[in-house]
Amino acid sequence: MTIDAVVAGAGIWGSTVARRLADEGRKVLVVERRDAVGGNVRCEDSGGIEIHVYGSHIFHTHLPDVWKFVNRFVSFNGYQHKVLARFGGKTYFLPLGLALINKFFGVELSPSEVADFMSDEKHSSAIFDAFFRGYTSKQWGRPPEEIDPSIIKRVPVRSNYDINYFNDYWQGIPSDGYNSLFANLLDHPNIEVRCSTAFRLDNGVFKAGADVLPDVPVFYSGPIDELFGFKFGSLPWRTLRFEREELAVRDFQGTSVVNYTEASIPYTRIHEFKHYHPERKAVMDEARTVIMREYSAQWKEGDEPYYPVETEESLALLARYREEAAKLPNLRIGGRLGEYKYYDMDNSVASALGPIF
Ligand code: FAD
Ligand code: UDP
């Protein structure tokens, strides 16, 4: 096949770019260094339980174009995400709202009373110390005062009993699983996919594995610092370690995600995957479940990068890498690792559908 464009990385950003270009009539070569497509949204089947290999993924968005785009390829099961938080031996519904505050303080505040109650520093500090200080230190390896406030603000604050974890209008899990999203996105006569093939920049030459690539636009979604051989030093990332366990019980924790907010517990959260498909009744009823404990650590060379750590210094370093990238007119860098942004899946799709060259 004659190639008009190369996409490096078959995560949701790269797969969306590939599909967009293919729909426009361009022949696209997708190279993915892992042995399967899907990036961090990749799943595995375990007897009908959809295991999110790289941690729980719930598709949620308020962007109509993104929702319309993904619904071309899959239908969603209507799953609504709730996150519980375990602290002091008790379990709370996490959005910072009436369910959590009333249980934690043993009060019965109404929506009109809660703002005044929480304006008392004694109350807000108690909540912060219980639910945010320990979890944030484990997740980011630094105290909450040292991370960008926008990160903690991802957790909704509400004055009602709404325990939905997201504020977005649309959410769900693909009924046939996330892998079907990628299979359908990449199923196009203009797209060729090569897995277990790494893209790299070798002395100014673009290569896929050992092959020199033709002089065509390249859409790269791997880590930007790695592309340039970490020549200015590595950007700070957080990596994760997942411990999976299969248990002979019907239901381990009664919900898909429980956060462990105390610093003394080494993991941040436990995922229990069968809850993402309540419509799979036979699987729900089986005396078998799969859980996964998630641990966060500082990234070092060779680890998978998962979370960008945005600080003044890291953004200055990022700017240097971006200057390098701008010297390569055929190169466009995108996605969570390429743009070094705390993107959710819908942000990645929006970026891939937006202006890309
Ligand atoms: P990735 O998924 O990282 O894909 C990049 C791909 O590029 C990978 O497959 C990688 O192997 C490949 N690659 C890298 N370098 C090269 C190279 N040199 N050559 C070839 N291939 C290469 N978002 C949500 O919307 N909802 C959630 O619930 C949610 N939960 C999350 C939970 C966790 C634990 C994490 C870490 C993220 C979560 N996200 C969630 C965010 C979501 O994973 C990302 O927004 C999304 O995966 C980003 O897609 P991407 O294509 O940019 O990157
Ligand atoms: N957070 C926290 N306690 C919690 C949940 C979240 O302190 O129980 C903070 C923490 O700093 C986390 C951030 O809020 O990194 C964003 O949470 P989110 O659930 O969006 O994290 P993600 O699912 O993206 O890892």
Short mmCIF file of C-alpha atoms and ligand atoms in Angstrom, two decimals:
data_model
loop_
_atom_site.label_atom_id
_atom_site.label_comp_id
_atom_site.label_asym_id
_atom_site.label_seq_id
_atom_site.Cartn_x
_atom_site.Cartn_y
_atom_site.Cartn_z
CA MET A 1 0.00 0.00 0.00
CA THR A 2 1.29 3.50 -0.80
CA ILE A 3 1.39 5.43 2.45
CA ASP A 4 0.08 9.01 2.80
CA ALA A 5 0.52 9.24 6.58
CA VAL A 6 1.97 7.35 9.53
CA VAL A 7 0.33 7.16 12.94
CA ALA A 8 2.65 6.10 15.74
CA GLY A 9 0.75 4.68 18.72
CA ALA A 10 -2.66 3.01 18.46
CA GLY A 11 -4.23 4.46 21.61
CA ILE A 12 -7.48 6.39 21.34
CA TRP A 13 -5.72 9.49 19.96
CA GLY A 14 -3.77 7.63 17.27
CA SER A 15 -6.70 5.38 16.32
CA THR A 16 -9.02 8.39 15.97
CA VAL A 17 -6.46 10.25 13.83
CA ALA A 18 -6.00 7.15 11.66
CA ARG A 19 -9.74 6.77 11.14
CA ARG A 20 -10.20 10.45 10.38
CA LEU A 21 -7.43 10.41 7.76
CA ALA A 22 -8.71 7.14 6.27
CA ASP A 23 -12.24 8.56 6.01
CA GLU A 24 -10.71 11.53 4.15
CA GLY A 25 -9.25 9.07 1.61
CA ARG A 26 -5.67 8.90 2.86
CA LYS A 27 -3.76 5.61 3.17
CA VAL A 28 -2.53 5.30 6.74
CA LEU A 29 0.10 3.06 8.31
CA VAL A 30 -0.43 2.65 12.07
CA VAL A 31 2.54 1.39 14.06
CA GLU A 32 2.11 0.31 17.67
CA ARG A 33 4.96 -0.90 19.80
CA ARG A 34 2.82 -3.05 22.09
CA ASP A 35 1.51 -6.34 20.76
CA ALA A 36 -2.06 -5.01 20.61
CA VAL A 37 -3.92 -1.79 19.82
CA GLY A 38 -5.95 0.30 22.30
CA GLY A 39 -3.20 1.99 24.33
CA ASN A 40 -4.17 2.31 27.96
CA VAL A 41 -7.80 1.56 27.17
CA ARG A 42 -6.89 -1.99 26.15
CA CYS A 43 -8.95 -4.72 27.84
CA GLU A 44 -8.74 -8.49 28.26
CA ASP A 45 -11.59 -10.94 28.61
CA SER A 46 -11.69 -13.22 31.62
CA GLY A 47 -14.71 -15.50 31.19
CA GLY A 48 -17.04 -12.61 30.35
CA ILE A 49 -15.45 -10.16 32.80
CA GLU A 50 -13.88 -7.27 30.90
CA ILE A 51 -10.53 -6.54 32.57
CA HIS A 52 -9.26 -2.99 32.05
CA VAL A 53 -5.58 -3.91 31.87
CA TYR A 54 -4.32 -0.39 32.67
CA GLY A 55 -6.95 0.56 35.27
CA SER A 56 -10.65 1.39 35.09
CA HIS A 57 -11.79 3.36 32.05
CA ILE A 58 -15.22 4.95 31.89
CA PHE A 59 -16.06 6.94 28.80
CA HIS A 60 -17.60 10.27 29.78
CA THR A 61 -18.00 13.50 27.88
CA HIS A 62 -19.98 16.70 27.49
CA LEU A 63 -18.73 17.15 23.90
CA PRO A 64 -21.48 16.32 21.34
CA ASP A 65 -19.04 15.78 18.44
CA VAL A 66 -16.97 13.33 20.47
CA TRP A 67 -20.03 11.40 21.65
CA LYS A 68 -21.40 11.26 18.10
CA PHE A 69 -18.03 10.08 16.77
CA VAL A 70 -17.54 7.19 19.22
CA ASN A 71 -21.17 6.11 18.78
CA ARG A 72 -20.43 5.48 15.09
CA PHE A 73 -18.28 2.56 16.22
CA VAL A 74 -19.87 1.15 19.40
CA SER A 75 -22.99 1.43 21.51
CA PHE A 76 -22.72 2.13 25.23
CA ASN A 77 -24.35 0.22 28.07
CA GLY A 78 -25.56 3.19 30.14
CA TYR A 79 -23.19 2.46 33.06
CA GLN A 80 -23.02 5.42 35.51
CA HIS A 81 -19.82 5.67 37.52
CA LYS A 82 -19.72 5.97 41.28
CA VAL A 83 -16.54 6.06 43.35
CA LEU A 84 -16.47 5.12 46.99
CA ALA A 85 -13.80 6.18 49.44
CA ARG A 86 -12.70 4.16 52.41
CA PHE A 87 -11.41 6.06 55.44
CA GLY A 88 -11.23 5.12 59.14
CA GLY A 89 -12.90 1.75 58.50
CA LYS A 90 -15.96 3.39 56.90
CA THR A 91 -17.05 3.70 53.28
CA TYR A 92 -18.32 6.96 51.79
CA PHE A 93 -19.69 8.09 48.42
CA LEU A 94 -16.97 10.31 47.10
CA PRO A 95 -18.22 13.40 45.35
CA LEU A 96 -17.75 16.05 47.97
CA GLY A 97 -21.48 16.36 48.60
CA LEU A 98 -24.21 15.78 51.14
CA ALA A 99 -23.86 11.98 51.31
CA LEU A 100 -20.18 12.20 52.29
CA ILE A 101 -20.35 15.29 54.52
CA ASN A 102 -23.44 14.22 56.47
CA LYS A 103 -22.07 10.73 57.12
CA PHE A 104 -18.58 11.94 58.03
CA PHE A 105 -19.77 14.53 60.58
CA GLY A 106 -22.91 12.65 61.67
CA VAL A 107 -25.14 15.61 60.75
CA GLU A 108 -28.21 16.10 58.54
CA LEU A 109 -27.39 19.22 56.54
CA SER A 110 -29.71 20.36 53.77
CA PRO A 111 -28.47 21.75 50.42
CA SER A 112 -28.89 25.32 51.66
CA GLU A 113 -26.88 24.68 54.86
CA VAL A 114 -23.82 22.86 53.53
CA ALA A 115 -21.86 25.81 52.09
CA ASP A 116 -21.97 27.67 55.37
CA PHE A 117 -20.98 24.53 57.31
CA MET A 118 -18.01 23.86 55.02
CA SER A 119 -16.83 27.47 55.18
CA ASP A 120 -15.72 26.66 58.74
CA GLU A 121 -12.03 25.87 58.32
CA LYS A 122 -12.24 23.16 60.97
CA HIS A 123 -14.73 21.22 58.81
CA SER A 124 -13.04 21.75 55.45
CA SER A 125 -9.63 20.74 56.86
CA ALA A 126 -11.07 17.57 58.43
CA ILE A 127 -12.55 16.55 55.06
CA PHE A 128 -9.39 17.45 53.19
CA ASP A 129 -7.16 15.51 55.58
CA ALA A 130 -9.40 12.44 55.50
CA PHE A 131 -10.12 12.14 51.80
CA PHE A 132 -7.50 14.13 49.88
CA ARG A 133 -4.21 14.47 51.75
CA GLY A 134 -3.27 10.78 51.98
CA TYR A 135 -4.61 9.75 48.57
CA THR A 136 -2.95 12.68 46.80
CA SER A 137 0.41 12.03 48.49
CA LYS A 138 0.28 8.38 47.40
CA GLN A 139 -0.83 9.23 43.87
CA TRP A 140 1.61 12.07 43.21
CA GLY A 141 4.48 11.36 45.62
CA ARG A 142 4.24 14.87 47.05
CA PRO A 143 1.91 16.75 49.42
CA PRO A 144 -1.27 18.22 47.92
CA GLU A 145 0.07 21.76 48.36
CA GLU A 146 2.70 20.96 45.69
CA ILE A 147 0.38 19.79 42.95
CA ASP A 148 -1.66 21.87 40.53
CA PRO A 149 -5.07 22.61 42.18
CA SER A 150 -6.85 21.67 38.92
CA ILE A 151 -6.01 18.02 39.63
CA ILE A 152 -7.95 17.78 42.89
CA LYS A 153 -10.73 19.88 41.37
CA ARG A 154 -11.48 16.92 39.08
CA VAL A 155 -13.44 15.50 42.05
CA PRO A 156 -16.93 17.06 41.90
CA VAL A 157 -18.12 19.33 44.71
CA ARG A 158 -21.90 19.41 45.13
CA SER A 159 -24.49 20.59 47.60
CA ASN A 160 -26.86 17.67 46.91
CA TYR A 161 -27.02 13.86 47.09
CA ASP A 162 -25.93 13.29 43.47
CA ILE A 163 -23.26 10.58 43.77
CA ASN A 164 -22.40 10.32 40.08
CA TYR A 165 -18.60 10.71 39.83
CA PHE A 166 -18.75 12.77 36.62
CA ASN A 167 -20.53 15.98 35.72
CA ASP A 168 -20.63 15.06 32.02
CA TYR A 169 -23.91 14.60 30.19
CA TRP A 170 -22.93 11.30 28.49
CA GLN A 171 -21.13 8.30 29.92
CA GLY A 172 -20.92 4.52 29.67
CA ILE A 173 -18.87 1.48 28.75
CA PRO A 174 -19.00 0.01 25.22
CA SER A 175 -21.51 -2.88 25.45
CA ASP A 176 -19.19 -5.20 23.52
CA GLY A 177 -16.12 -3.92 25.37
CA TYR A 178 -13.44 -1.33 24.60
CA ASN A 179 -11.51 -3.62 22.28
CA SER A 180 -14.43 -3.53 19.87
CA LEU A 181 -14.12 0.26 19.74
CA PHE A 182 -10.53 -0.05 18.50
CA ALA A 183 -11.26 -2.96 16.17
CA ASN A 184 -14.07 -0.95 14.53
CA LEU A 185 -12.13 2.35 14.45
CA LEU A 186 -9.23 0.70 12.64
CA ASP A 187 -11.34 -1.50 10.37
CA HIS A 188 -10.98 0.49 7.14
CA PRO A 189 -9.48 -0.45 3.77
CA ASN A 190 -7.19 2.61 3.97
CA ILE A 191 -5.66 1.55 7.30
CA GLU A 192 -2.84 -0.94 7.82
CA VAL A 193 -1.87 -1.75 11.42
CA ARG A 194 1.51 -3.12 12.47
CA CYS A 195 1.79 -4.08 16.13
CA SER A 196 5.03 -4.87 17.97
CA THR A 197 6.62 -2.15 15.83
CA ALA A 198 8.18 0.90 17.45
CA PHE A 199 8.38 4.27 15.76
CA ARG A 200 11.57 6.24 16.34
CA LEU A 201 13.58 9.18 15.20
CA ASP A 202 17.05 7.99 14.21
CA ASN A 203 19.48 10.81 13.38
CA GLY A 204 16.70 12.91 11.90
CA VAL A 205 15.20 9.94 10.00
CA PHE A 206 11.76 8.52 10.85
CA LYS A 207 11.78 4.72 11.23
CA ALA A 208 9.22 2.03 12.06
CA GLY A 209 11.15 -0.93 13.42
CA ALA A 210 14.12 -1.24 11.05
CA ASP A 211 12.27 0.35 8.07
CA VAL A 212 12.93 3.91 6.97
CA LEU A 213 9.56 5.60 6.51
CA PRO A 214 8.61 7.58 3.40
CA ASP A 215 8.55 11.37 3.59
CA VAL A 216 4.90 11.69 4.74
CA PRO A 217 3.20 13.33 7.73
CA VAL A 218 3.71 11.45 10.99
CA PHE A 219 1.23 11.61 13.89
CA TYR A 220 3.09 10.51 17.03
CA SER A 221 1.39 9.81 20.38
CA GLY A 222 4.23 8.35 22.45
CA PRO A 223 6.08 10.32 25.14
CA ILE A 224 7.55 13.49 23.68
CA ASP A 225 10.75 13.33 25.77
CA GLU A 226 11.46 9.74 24.69
CA LEU A 227 11.15 10.63 20.99
CA PHE A 228 14.12 12.94 21.38
CA GLY A 229 16.15 10.42 23.40
CA PHE A 230 15.56 12.41 26.64
CA LYS A 231 18.23 14.80 25.35
CA PHE A 232 17.19 17.59 27.76
CA GLY A 233 16.39 15.13 30.57
CA SER A 234 13.20 13.18 31.20
CA LEU A 235 9.91 14.86 31.99
CA PRO A 236 8.49 13.82 35.37
CA TRP A 237 5.81 11.14 35.03
CA ARG A 238 3.95 8.93 37.48
CA THR A 239 3.88 5.25 36.73
CA LEU A 240 1.51 2.60 38.06
CA ARG A 241 1.74 -0.99 39.16
CA PHE A 242 -1.33 -3.22 39.06
CA GLU A 243 -1.85 -6.37 41.13
CA ARG A 244 -4.61 -8.57 39.77
CA GLU A 245 -6.40 -11.24 41.78
CA GLU A 246 -9.16 -13.67 40.91
CA LEU A 247 -11.47 -14.56 43.79
CA ALA A 248 -14.08 -17.26 44.19
CA VAL A 249 -16.73 -14.85 45.47
CA ARG A 250 -19.70 -13.33 43.68
CA ASP A 251 -19.04 -9.76 44.74
CA PHE A 252 -15.92 -8.52 46.53
CA GLN A 253 -16.66 -4.86 47.22
CA GLY A 254 -20.13 -4.18 45.80
CA THR A 255 -18.99 -1.57 43.31
CA SER A 256 -16.41 -0.97 40.58
CA VAL A 257 -13.93 1.35 42.35
CA VAL A 258 -13.09 1.96 46.01
CA ASN A 259 -10.43 4.54 46.83
CA TYR A 260 -8.30 3.99 49.93
CA THR A 261 -7.60 7.49 51.12
CA GLU A 262 -5.30 6.75 54.07
CA ALA A 263 -1.56 7.17 53.46
CA SER A 264 -0.86 4.04 55.54
CA ILE A 265 -2.51 1.78 52.93
CA PRO A 266 0.01 1.37 50.10
CA TYR A 267 -2.40 1.18 47.17
CA THR A 268 -4.64 4.00 45.98
CA ARG A 269 -7.68 2.04 44.84
CA ILE A 270 -9.22 -1.36 44.13
CA HIS A 271 -11.04 -2.01 40.86
CA GLU A 272 -13.62 -4.77 40.55
CA PHE A 273 -14.36 -5.15 36.87
CA LYS A 274 -17.58 -7.17 36.68
CA HIS A 275 -19.53 -4.11 37.91
CA TYR A 276 -18.85 -2.31 34.61
CA HIS A 277 -21.28 -4.63 32.83
CA PRO A 278 -24.31 -5.06 35.11
CA GLU A 279 -26.21 -6.11 31.97
CA ARG A 280 -24.14 -9.33 31.81
CA LYS A 281 -26.45 -11.04 34.30
CA ALA A 282 -24.94 -14.55 34.14
CA VAL A 283 -21.44 -13.16 34.79
CA MET A 284 -22.73 -10.98 37.64
CA ASP A 285 -24.30 -14.01 39.33
CA GLU A 286 -21.24 -16.26 39.04
CA ALA A 287 -19.23 -16.95 42.22
CA ARG A 288 -16.14 -15.46 40.60
CA THR A 289 -14.72 -11.98 40.41
CA VAL A 290 -11.50 -10.23 39.37
CA ILE A 291 -10.08 -7.32 41.34
CA MET A 292 -7.00 -5.18 40.81
CA ARG A 293 -5.08 -3.10 43.34
CA GLU A 294 -3.44 0.04 41.93
CA TYR A 295 -0.13 1.42 43.24
CA SER A 296 1.45 4.67 42.11
CA ALA A 297 5.19 5.38 41.90
CA GLN A 298 7.68 7.81 40.45
CA TRP A 299 8.49 6.94 36.84
CA LYS A 300 12.02 5.91 35.86
CA GLU A 301 13.39 5.01 32.44
CA GLY A 302 11.88 1.71 31.28
CA ASP A 303 8.58 2.17 33.20
CA GLU A 304 5.27 2.95 31.48
CA PRO A 305 4.45 6.65 31.84
CA TYR A 306 0.82 7.18 32.90
CA TYR A 307 0.37 10.62 34.44
CA PRO A 308 2.21 13.83 33.46
CA VAL A 309 3.34 15.80 36.52
CA GLU A 310 2.76 19.40 35.54
CA THR A 311 4.98 21.82 37.44
CA GLU A 312 6.71 25.06 36.43
CA GLU A 313 9.93 23.14 35.78
CA SER A 314 8.31 20.31 33.83
CA LEU A 315 6.39 22.76 31.64
CA ALA A 316 9.63 24.64 30.90
CA LEU A 317 11.27 21.35 29.89
CA LEU A 318 8.23 20.46 27.79
CA ALA A 319 8.58 23.79 25.95
CA ARG A 320 12.15 22.83 24.97
CA TYR A 321 10.97 19.50 23.54
CA ARG A 322 8.17 21.28 21.69
CA GLU A 323 10.76 23.58 20.09
CA GLU A 324 12.62 20.49 18.88
CA ALA A 325 9.41 19.01 17.49
CA ALA A 326 8.60 22.25 15.65
CA LYS A 327 11.86 21.84 13.67
CA LEU A 328 10.38 18.71 12.04
CA PRO A 329 7.70 20.01 9.67
CA ASN A 330 6.23 16.55 8.97
CA LEU A 331 5.71 15.75 12.64
CA ARG A 332 2.57 16.29 14.71
CA ILE A 333 2.66 15.17 18.33
CA GLY A 334 -0.57 14.46 20.21
CA GLY A 335 -2.36 12.49 22.90
CA ARG A 336 -1.78 12.28 26.64
CA LEU A 337 1.89 11.30 26.37
CA GLY A 338 2.73 13.46 23.37
CA GLU A 339 1.03 16.62 24.59
CA TYR A 340 1.97 15.88 28.23
CA LYS A 341 -1.58 16.66 29.33
CA TYR A 342 -3.87 15.00 31.87
CA TYR A 343 -6.31 14.03 29.11
CA ASP A 344 -9.35 11.86 29.58
CA MET A 345 -10.37 9.74 26.60
CA ASP A 346 -12.83 12.35 25.32
CA ASN A 347 -10.11 15.04 25.38
CA SER A 348 -7.88 12.74 23.32
CA VAL A 349 -10.66 12.15 20.78
CA ALA A 350 -11.46 15.89 20.65
CA SER A 351 -7.79 16.69 20.05
CA ALA A 352 -7.58 14.05 17.30
CA LEU A 353 -10.71 15.42 15.61
CA GLY A 354 -9.53 19.04 15.90
CA PRO A 355 -6.96 20.91 13.80
CA ILE A 356 -4.11 18.41 13.39
CA PHE A 357 -1.81 19.89 10.73
P1 FAD B 1 -2.23 6.00 25.18
O1 FAD B 1 -3.47 5.28 25.52
O2 FAD B 1 -1.13 6.02 26.18
O3 FAD B 1 -1.68 5.40 23.81
C1 FAD B 1 -0.40 5.68 23.31
C2 FAD B 1 0.03 4.46 22.51
O4 FAD B 1 1.27 4.79 21.84
C3 FAD B 1 0.31 3.25 23.36
O5 FAD B 1 -0.37 2.14 22.83
C4 FAD B 1 1.82 3.07 23.27
O6 FAD B 1 2.23 1.73 23.34
C5 FAD B 1 2.11 3.65 21.90
N1 FAD B 1 3.46 4.11 21.71
C6 FAD B 1 4.21 4.88 22.54
N2 FAD B 1 5.41 5.12 21.99
C7 FAD B 1 5.41 4.50 20.79
C8 FAD B 1 6.40 4.39 19.76
N3 FAD B 1 7.59 4.96 19.85
N4 FAD B 1 6.07 3.67 18.65
C9 FAD B 1 4.86 3.06 18.53
N5 FAD B 1 3.92 3.12 19.49
C10 FAD B 1 4.19 3.85 20.60
N6 FAD B 1 -9.89 8.48 30.70
C11 FAD B 1 -11.24 8.49 30.71
O7 FAD B 1 -11.85 9.16 29.85
N7 FAD B 1 -11.96 7.80 31.64
C12 FAD B 1 -11.36 7.05 32.61
O8 FAD B 1 -12.03 6.44 33.43
C13 FAD B 1 -9.92 7.01 32.61
N8 FAD B 1 -9.28 6.29 33.55
C14 FAD B 1 -7.91 6.24 33.53
C15 FAD B 1 -7.28 5.45 34.50
C16 FAD B 1 -5.88 5.37 34.51
C17 FAD B 1 -5.20 4.53 35.55
C18 FAD B 1 -5.13 6.10 33.54
C19 FAD B 1 -3.63 6.05 33.56
C20 FAD B 1 -5.76 6.88 32.59
C21 FAD B 1 -7.16 6.96 32.57
N9 FAD B 1 -7.83 7.70 31.62
C22 FAD B 1 -9.21 7.74 31.62
C23 FAD B 1 -7.10 8.47 30.58
C24 FAD B 1 -6.97 7.67 29.28
O9 FAD B 1 -6.21 6.49 29.52
C25 FAD B 1 -6.25 8.54 28.25
O10 FAD B 1 -6.93 9.75 28.02
C26 FAD B 1 -6.12 7.87 26.91
O11 FAD B 1 -5.72 6.53 26.99
C27 FAD B 1 -5.09 8.63 26.11
O12 FAD B 1 -4.99 8.05 24.84
P2 FAD B 1 -3.67 8.26 24.01
O13 FAD B 1 -3.92 7.61 22.70
O14 FAD B 1 -3.28 9.68 24.03
O15 FAD B 1 -2.50 7.51 24.82
N1 UDP B 2 -8.26 12.58 44.86
C1 UDP B 2 -8.09 12.38 46.22
N2 UDP B 2 -8.84 11.44 46.85
C2 UDP B 2 -9.70 10.66 46.20
C3 UDP B 2 -9.88 10.85 44.81
C4 UDP B 2 -9.13 11.81 44.17
O1 UDP B 2 -7.26 13.03 46.84
O2 UDP B 2 -10.33 9.79 46.83
C5 UDP B 2 -7.42 13.59 44.19
C6 UDP B 2 -6.05 12.99 43.79
O3 UDP B 2 -5.08 14.01 43.86
C7 UDP B 2 -6.31 12.54 42.38
C8 UDP B 2 -7.19 13.67 41.87
O4 UDP B 2 -8.03 14.02 42.99
O5 UDP B 2 -5.11 12.41 41.66
C9 UDP B 2 -8.03 13.35 40.66
O6 UDP B 2 -8.85 12.26 40.95
P1 UDP B 2 -9.42 11.32 39.80
O7 UDP B 2 -10.37 10.36 40.43
O8 UDP B 2 -9.94 12.16 38.69
O9 UDP B 2 -8.09 10.55 39.34
P2 UDP B 2 -7.80 9.58 38.10
O10 UDP B 2 -8.98 8.65 37.99
O11 UDP B 2 -7.59 10.42 36.90
O12 UDP B 2 -6.55 8.87 38.54
#
